[in-house]
Structure formats: structure tokens, C-alpha cells
Amino acid sequence: MTKIFIIFIFIVSQNIHSQYLPEPKLRQNFPVELESPRSIEMPSAQFYDLDNDGCLEIIFANRHHVHIIRSNGENFPGWPQYIESSTYNELSIGDIDGDGNKEIIAASCTRDGSIYALRSNGDYMPGFPVTFLYPEGVCPRGPTLFDINQDGKLEIFFTTDYKVYGLDWRGKVLPGWPKTIPNGFFGTSSPRIADMDFDSIPEIFISAIYTDWVDTTSYFMIVCYQPDGTI
């Protein structure tokens, strides 16, 4: 059993130009000890005030669990939550249904990939998890949240090995999606979304790679999609 520690260290200095910094101080009630069945790869933590109490919660994935830790080191009510398969990706946090409360979106990585959406109390959102069977669902990368159709709710975009998906807040695949990455290229990034040409229509960007195993040459490309899935 591997023990994982969440450590908060505070450095206080009255002079940022000082040659010497004071000795770091651990925050009270930290480190927090977690149990893991074996060694893990843990994405970076995120910080949100989920209950509007003026303090930030610490939100992160740990293989088969998603954790939310209060600023005092205690578990947030309803957490941790078990995830069926391994979670290596960064979590996304946003109000996907437009009700004023944040949801936590996680992508799990296994032969069949899944997207999870959970309320701040640990309950699943209706329609989730969404599972994509092999070979389309291997290791979803993302998820990225964006109100692509400007309806006040956030859509969920992510890449698998060979496809790009868009889901609505109920877990339904958006019209025009998924899209196969062109020319047999392999998706390597989570989607990035921005209005690049300032026409009030956001674009979805992914990076992809193709390797010719005969001459071992690799080719990279950036693909830009419109909200309806066209290139």
C-alpha cells in the first residue's frame, strides 16, 4: 500500500528581494495522508470554492478516486468518489448545466474510456458516466469545457486516440460530432477553444501526430474545427 501525502507549505517574506527566505511553514492539519493500492501518477490539483464559504477546496484525481479536500485538511462532504478506471488527466471544473453550482468532470483511461460528471456533493450528473468502447474510447484527453453554442451551459470536448468528441451537459453527443482526426493521425492533446478570428464563433483546436514506422519519421499537425464539427 503506497501512502500519498498532500503537503501545503507557506513561505512568508516581507522583502521579496531578500537574499534569504524564511524557513517554510506547513499549514495546520497538513500533510494529508491518502492511501493508494500502488504507485500513482497524480495530475495537478485545482482550487475552487465549491461551497461559497470563502475558502478554496483542493480538487485532484488519484488513479481510481477523485478527491476534494477542504482548506483544513478534511474531506469535502461526499468525497472521495470512486472512478471505475484509472484517471490520469487533469480534471475540469465548471457549471455545465447553468444552475450556478460547479461540477467536476473527469476522463478515465482504460481499454474503454469514460467521461464522468459529478456534482459538488458527489452525485453523478444525469446521463453520466458516458463510456466509449474500444477503439474509439481509449484514453480520452481533456476534458475541455466551453459554451460553444452560447446557451448558458458548458459543452464537454475531448480527444481519444483517433477522434474528437463534443458532449452536452446531459452526456449526449453534440450534432456533427464525433469527428475522425484526418489522415490517420493520432490525437495527442486535449482540445483548446478560442475565437481566433474575432468573428464571435469559437474554434476547437487539437494537435495530432502520425509516425511512419518504415522510415520512423513523425509528422505533426494542428487541426481546427468549427462548432458544428467541420474543418
Tab-separated table of C-alpha atoms in Angstrom:
chain	number	residue	atom	x	y	z
A	1	MET	CA	0.000	0.000	0.000
A	2	THR	CA	1.504	3.284	-1.113
A	3	LYS	CA	0.881	6.334	1.070
A	4	ILE	CA	0.368	9.638	-0.689
A	5	PHE	CA	0.835	12.931	1.151
A	6	ILE	CA	-0.744	16.256	0.208
A	7	ILE	CA	1.527	18.962	1.602
A	8	PHE	CA	0.908	22.681	1.858
A	9	ILE	CA	3.896	24.886	2.542
A	10	PHE	CA	3.657	28.617	3.158
A	11	ILE	CA	6.605	30.949	2.659
A	12	VAL	CA	6.248	34.392	4.181
A	13	SER	CA	8.637	37.182	3.289
A	14	GLN	CA	8.427	40.902	3.942
A	15	ASN	CA	11.069	41.595	1.317
A	16	ILE	CA	10.771	39.713	-1.966
A	17	HIS	CA	14.219	40.904	-2.925
A	18	SER	CA	15.792	39.469	0.203
A	19	GLN	CA	18.703	37.162	-0.397
A	20	TYR	CA	17.393	34.694	2.173
A	21	LEU	CA	13.847	33.402	2.563
A	22	PRO	CA	12.484	32.382	5.958
A	23	GLU	CA	12.053	28.719	6.674
A	24	PRO	CA	8.889	27.273	5.062
A	25	LYS	CA	5.964	26.518	7.359
A	26	LEU	CA	3.486	23.679	6.983
A	27	ARG	CA	-0.159	24.694	7.013
A	28	GLN	CA	-2.067	23.401	10.039
A	29	ASN	CA	-3.576	19.901	9.506
A	30	PHE	CA	-1.255	19.234	6.564
A	31	PRO	CA	0.166	16.970	5.188
A	32	VAL	CA	-2.946	14.921	4.398
A	33	GLU	CA	-2.259	11.214	4.054
A	34	LEU	CA	-4.042	9.220	1.328
A	35	GLU	CA	-3.951	5.516	0.654
A	36	SER	CA	-3.247	4.166	-2.832
A	37	PRO	CA	-3.089	0.484	-3.872
A	38	ARG	CA	0.173	1.092	-5.737
A	39	SER	CA	2.326	3.887	-7.108
A	40	ILE	CA	0.360	6.549	-8.952
A	41	GLU	CA	0.578	9.363	-11.408
A	42	MET	CA	-1.408	12.243	-9.951
A	43	PRO	CA	-2.366	15.260	-12.082
A	44	SER	CA	-2.004	18.734	-10.649
A	45	ALA	CA	-4.543	19.851	-8.091
A	46	GLN	CA	-7.099	22.559	-8.810
A	47	PHE	CA	-8.614	25.040	-6.385
A	48	TYR	CA	-12.255	26.170	-6.230
A	49	ASP	CA	-14.586	27.496	-3.568
A	50	LEU	CA	-17.286	24.895	-4.158
A	51	ASP	CA	-19.493	25.806	-1.181
A	52	ASN	CA	-19.045	29.597	-1.302
A	53	ASP	CA	-17.596	29.771	2.217
A	54	GLY	CA	-14.681	31.983	1.190
A	55	CYS	CA	-12.132	29.131	1.328
A	56	LEU	CA	-10.765	27.145	-1.592
A	57	GLU	CA	-11.100	23.377	-1.816
A	58	ILE	CA	-8.294	21.196	-3.244
A	59	ILE	CA	-9.551	19.002	-6.100
A	60	PHE	CA	-7.491	16.269	-7.749
A	61	ALA	CA	-7.595	12.756	-9.195
A	62	ASN	CA	-5.687	9.793	-7.766
A	63	ARG	CA	-5.954	6.792	-10.123
A	64	HIS	CA	-9.373	5.350	-9.196
A	65	HIS	CA	-10.545	8.219	-7.000
A	66	VAL	CA	-11.380	11.880	-7.254
A	67	HIS	CA	-10.646	13.772	-4.033
A	68	ILE	CA	-11.840	17.082	-2.666
A	69	ILE	CA	-10.002	18.316	0.435
A	70	ARG	CA	-11.068	21.325	2.491
A	71	SER	CA	-8.578	24.026	3.423
A	72	ASN	CA	-8.468	22.493	6.944
A	73	GLY	CA	-7.335	19.113	5.549
A	74	GLU	CA	-10.690	17.339	5.943
A	75	ASN	CA	-12.549	15.558	3.155
A	76	PHE	CA	-15.279	17.612	1.491
A	77	PRO	CA	-18.725	16.064	2.195
A	78	GLY	CA	-19.464	13.251	-0.262
A	79	TRP	CA	-15.819	12.730	-1.259
A	80	PRO	CA	-13.642	10.955	-2.347
A	81	GLN	CA	-15.554	9.303	-5.182
A	82	TYR	CA	-14.530	6.053	-6.827
A	83	ILE	CA	-13.878	6.079	-10.590
A	84	GLU	CA	-14.228	2.761	-12.415
A	85	SER	CA	-10.984	3.069	-14.368
A	86	SER	CA	-7.732	4.953	-13.983
A	87	THR	CA	-7.806	8.760	-14.138
A	88	TYR	CA	-4.563	10.371	-15.327
A	89	ASN	CA	-5.940	13.545	-16.892
A	90	GLU	CA	-6.432	16.940	-15.370
A	91	LEU	CA	-9.931	17.472	-14.025
A	92	SER	CA	-12.165	20.190	-15.422
A	93	ILE	CA	-14.446	22.173	-13.150
A	94	GLY	CA	-17.351	24.296	-14.309
A	95	ASP	CA	-21.092	24.883	-14.162
A	96	ILE	CA	-22.076	22.649	-17.081
A	97	ASP	CA	-25.860	22.821	-16.504
A	98	GLY	CA	-26.085	26.531	-15.747
A	99	ASP	CA	-27.593	26.156	-12.258
A	100	GLY	CA	-24.934	28.250	-10.511
A	101	ASN	CA	-23.103	25.265	-8.967
A	102	LYS	CA	-19.811	23.799	-10.137
A	103	GLU	CA	-19.481	20.242	-11.444
A	104	ILE	CA	-16.318	18.138	-11.594
A	105	ILE	CA	-15.575	16.480	-14.951
A	106	ALA	CA	-13.102	13.580	-15.132
A	107	ALA	CA	-11.833	11.421	-18.000
A	108	SER	CA	-10.803	7.844	-17.250
A	109	CYS	CA	-8.254	5.856	-19.219
A	110	THR	CA	-8.568	2.161	-19.978
A	111	ARG	CA	-9.425	-0.060	-22.948
A	112	ASP	CA	-12.860	1.612	-22.869
A	113	GLY	CA	-12.685	5.301	-21.913
A	114	SER	CA	-15.320	7.142	-19.871
A	115	ILE	CA	-16.280	10.712	-19.057
A	116	TYR	CA	-17.603	11.375	-15.547
A	117	ALA	CA	-19.551	14.425	-14.407
A	118	LEU	CA	-20.220	14.775	-10.680
A	119	ARG	CA	-21.968	17.408	-8.614
A	120	SER	CA	-20.088	19.014	-5.733
A	121	ASN	CA	-21.913	16.680	-3.301
A	122	GLY	CA	-20.532	13.615	-5.136
A	123	ASP	CA	-23.711	12.675	-7.020
A	124	TYR	CA	-23.470	11.809	-10.706
A	125	MET	CA	-24.982	14.213	-13.194
A	126	PRO	CA	-27.859	12.670	-15.193
A	127	GLY	CA	-26.548	10.872	-18.276
A	128	PHE	CA	-23.095	10.193	-16.821
A	129	PRO	CA	-20.733	8.422	-16.910
A	130	VAL	CA	-20.517	8.182	-20.688
A	131	THR	CA	-18.442	5.259	-21.945
A	132	PHE	CA	-16.816	4.979	-25.373
A	133	LEU	CA	-15.914	1.458	-26.390
A	134	TYR	CA	-12.561	0.401	-27.821
A	135	PRO	CA	-11.083	1.515	-30.191
A	136	GLU	CA	-12.879	4.887	-30.093
A	137	GLY	CA	-12.644	5.498	-26.373
A	138	VAL	CA	-9.058	4.733	-25.459
A	139	CYS	CA	-7.585	7.280	-23.024
A	140	PRO	CA	-9.760	10.387	-23.507
A	141	ARG	CA	-7.629	13.545	-23.376
A	142	GLY	CA	-9.283	16.544	-21.846
A	143	PRO	CA	-11.954	17.287	-20.936
A	144	THR	CA	-12.276	20.935	-22.015
A	145	LEU	CA	-15.381	22.939	-21.073
A	146	PHE	CA	-16.793	25.717	-23.238
A	147	ASP	CA	-20.212	27.198	-24.027
A	148	ILE	CA	-19.808	26.530	-27.727
A	149	ASN	CA	-23.418	27.341	-28.705
A	150	GLN	CA	-23.908	30.194	-26.238
A	151	ASP	CA	-26.909	28.626	-24.489
A	152	GLY	CA	-25.624	29.296	-20.962
A	153	LYS	CA	-24.443	25.694	-20.470
A	154	LEU	CA	-20.963	24.269	-20.941
A	155	GLU	CA	-20.199	21.639	-23.552
A	156	ILE	CA	-17.512	18.998	-22.940
A	157	PHE	CA	-14.841	18.426	-25.589
A	158	PHE	CA	-12.126	15.772	-25.529
A	159	THR	CA	-9.963	13.704	-27.855
A	160	THR	CA	-9.494	9.955	-27.966
A	161	ASP	CA	-6.766	8.243	-29.969
A	162	TYR	CA	-8.379	8.899	-33.339
A	163	LYS	CA	-11.473	11.035	-32.732
A	164	VAL	CA	-12.631	14.344	-31.278
A	165	TYR	CA	-15.862	14.370	-29.267
A	166	GLY	CA	-18.302	17.006	-28.096
A	167	LEU	CA	-20.913	16.282	-25.406
A	168	ASP	CA	-23.676	18.412	-23.959
A	169	TRP	CA	-24.320	18.757	-20.221
A	170	ARG	CA	-26.583	15.680	-20.282
A	171	GLY	CA	-23.888	13.436	-21.773
A	172	LYS	CA	-25.396	13.454	-25.273
A	173	VAL	CA	-23.081	13.664	-28.276
A	174	LEU	CA	-23.387	17.053	-29.981
A	175	PRO	CA	-24.702	17.235	-33.565
A	176	GLY	CA	-21.826	16.909	-36.060
A	177	TRP	CA	-19.609	15.052	-33.578
A	178	PRO	CA	-17.510	12.954	-33.116
A	179	LYS	CA	-15.032	13.713	-35.875
A	180	THR	CA	-12.271	11.372	-37.008
A	181	ILE	CA	-8.855	13.045	-36.948
A	182	PRO	CA	-7.746	13.346	-40.598
A	183	ASN	CA	-5.196	11.187	-42.412
A	184	GLY	CA	-4.885	8.533	-39.739
A	185	PHE	CA	-3.251	10.938	-37.291
A	186	PHE	CA	-3.255	10.202	-33.561
A	187	GLY	CA	-4.646	12.806	-31.147
A	188	THR	CA	-2.047	13.975	-28.648
A	189	SER	CA	-3.712	16.854	-26.763
A	190	SER	CA	-6.874	17.909	-25.076
A	191	PRO	CA	-8.868	20.387	-27.178
A	192	ARG	CA	-8.194	24.117	-26.871
A	193	ILE	CA	-11.010	26.513	-27.723
A	194	ALA	CA	-10.784	30.176	-28.700
A	195	ASP	CA	-12.252	32.693	-31.135
A	196	MET	CA	-9.114	33.102	-33.207
A	197	ASP	CA	-10.511	35.410	-35.899
A	198	PHE	CA	-12.815	37.502	-33.644
A	199	ASP	CA	-15.963	36.592	-35.590
A	200	SER	CA	-17.824	35.578	-32.389
A	201	ILE	CA	-17.609	31.914	-33.429
A	202	PRO	CA	-15.149	29.867	-31.333
A	203	GLU	CA	-12.858	27.294	-32.918
A	204	ILE	CA	-11.718	23.966	-31.451
A	205	PHE	CA	-8.028	23.105	-31.869
A	206	ILE	CA	-6.231	19.813	-31.326
A	207	SER	CA	-2.709	18.597	-32.033
A	208	ALA	CA	-2.042	15.217	-33.659
A	209	ILE	CA	0.867	13.051	-34.748
A	210	TYR	CA	1.465	10.394	-37.383
A	211	THR	CA	4.525	8.143	-37.381
A	212	ASP	CA	5.732	6.268	-40.449
A	213	TRP	CA	7.160	3.142	-38.861
A	214	VAL	CA	9.011	2.220	-42.045
A	215	ASP	CA	11.333	5.231	-42.056
A	216	THR	CA	10.481	6.214	-38.425
A	217	THR	CA	9.527	9.724	-39.497
A	218	SER	CA	6.930	11.563	-37.414
A	219	TYR	CA	4.583	14.237	-38.715
A	220	PHE	CA	2.693	16.750	-36.588
A	221	MET	CA	-0.339	18.877	-37.372
A	222	ILE	CA	-2.828	21.217	-35.747
A	223	VAL	CA	-6.479	20.642	-36.666
A	224	CYS	CA	-9.068	23.418	-36.350
A	225	TYR	CA	-12.768	22.526	-36.094
A	226	GLN	CA	-15.833	24.738	-36.255
A	227	PRO	CA	-18.549	24.282	-33.579
A	228	ASP	CA	-20.519	22.047	-35.986
A	229	GLY	CA	-17.509	19.735	-36.463
A	230	THR	CA	-16.474	20.949	-39.894
A	231	ILE	CA	-12.843	21.746	-40.589
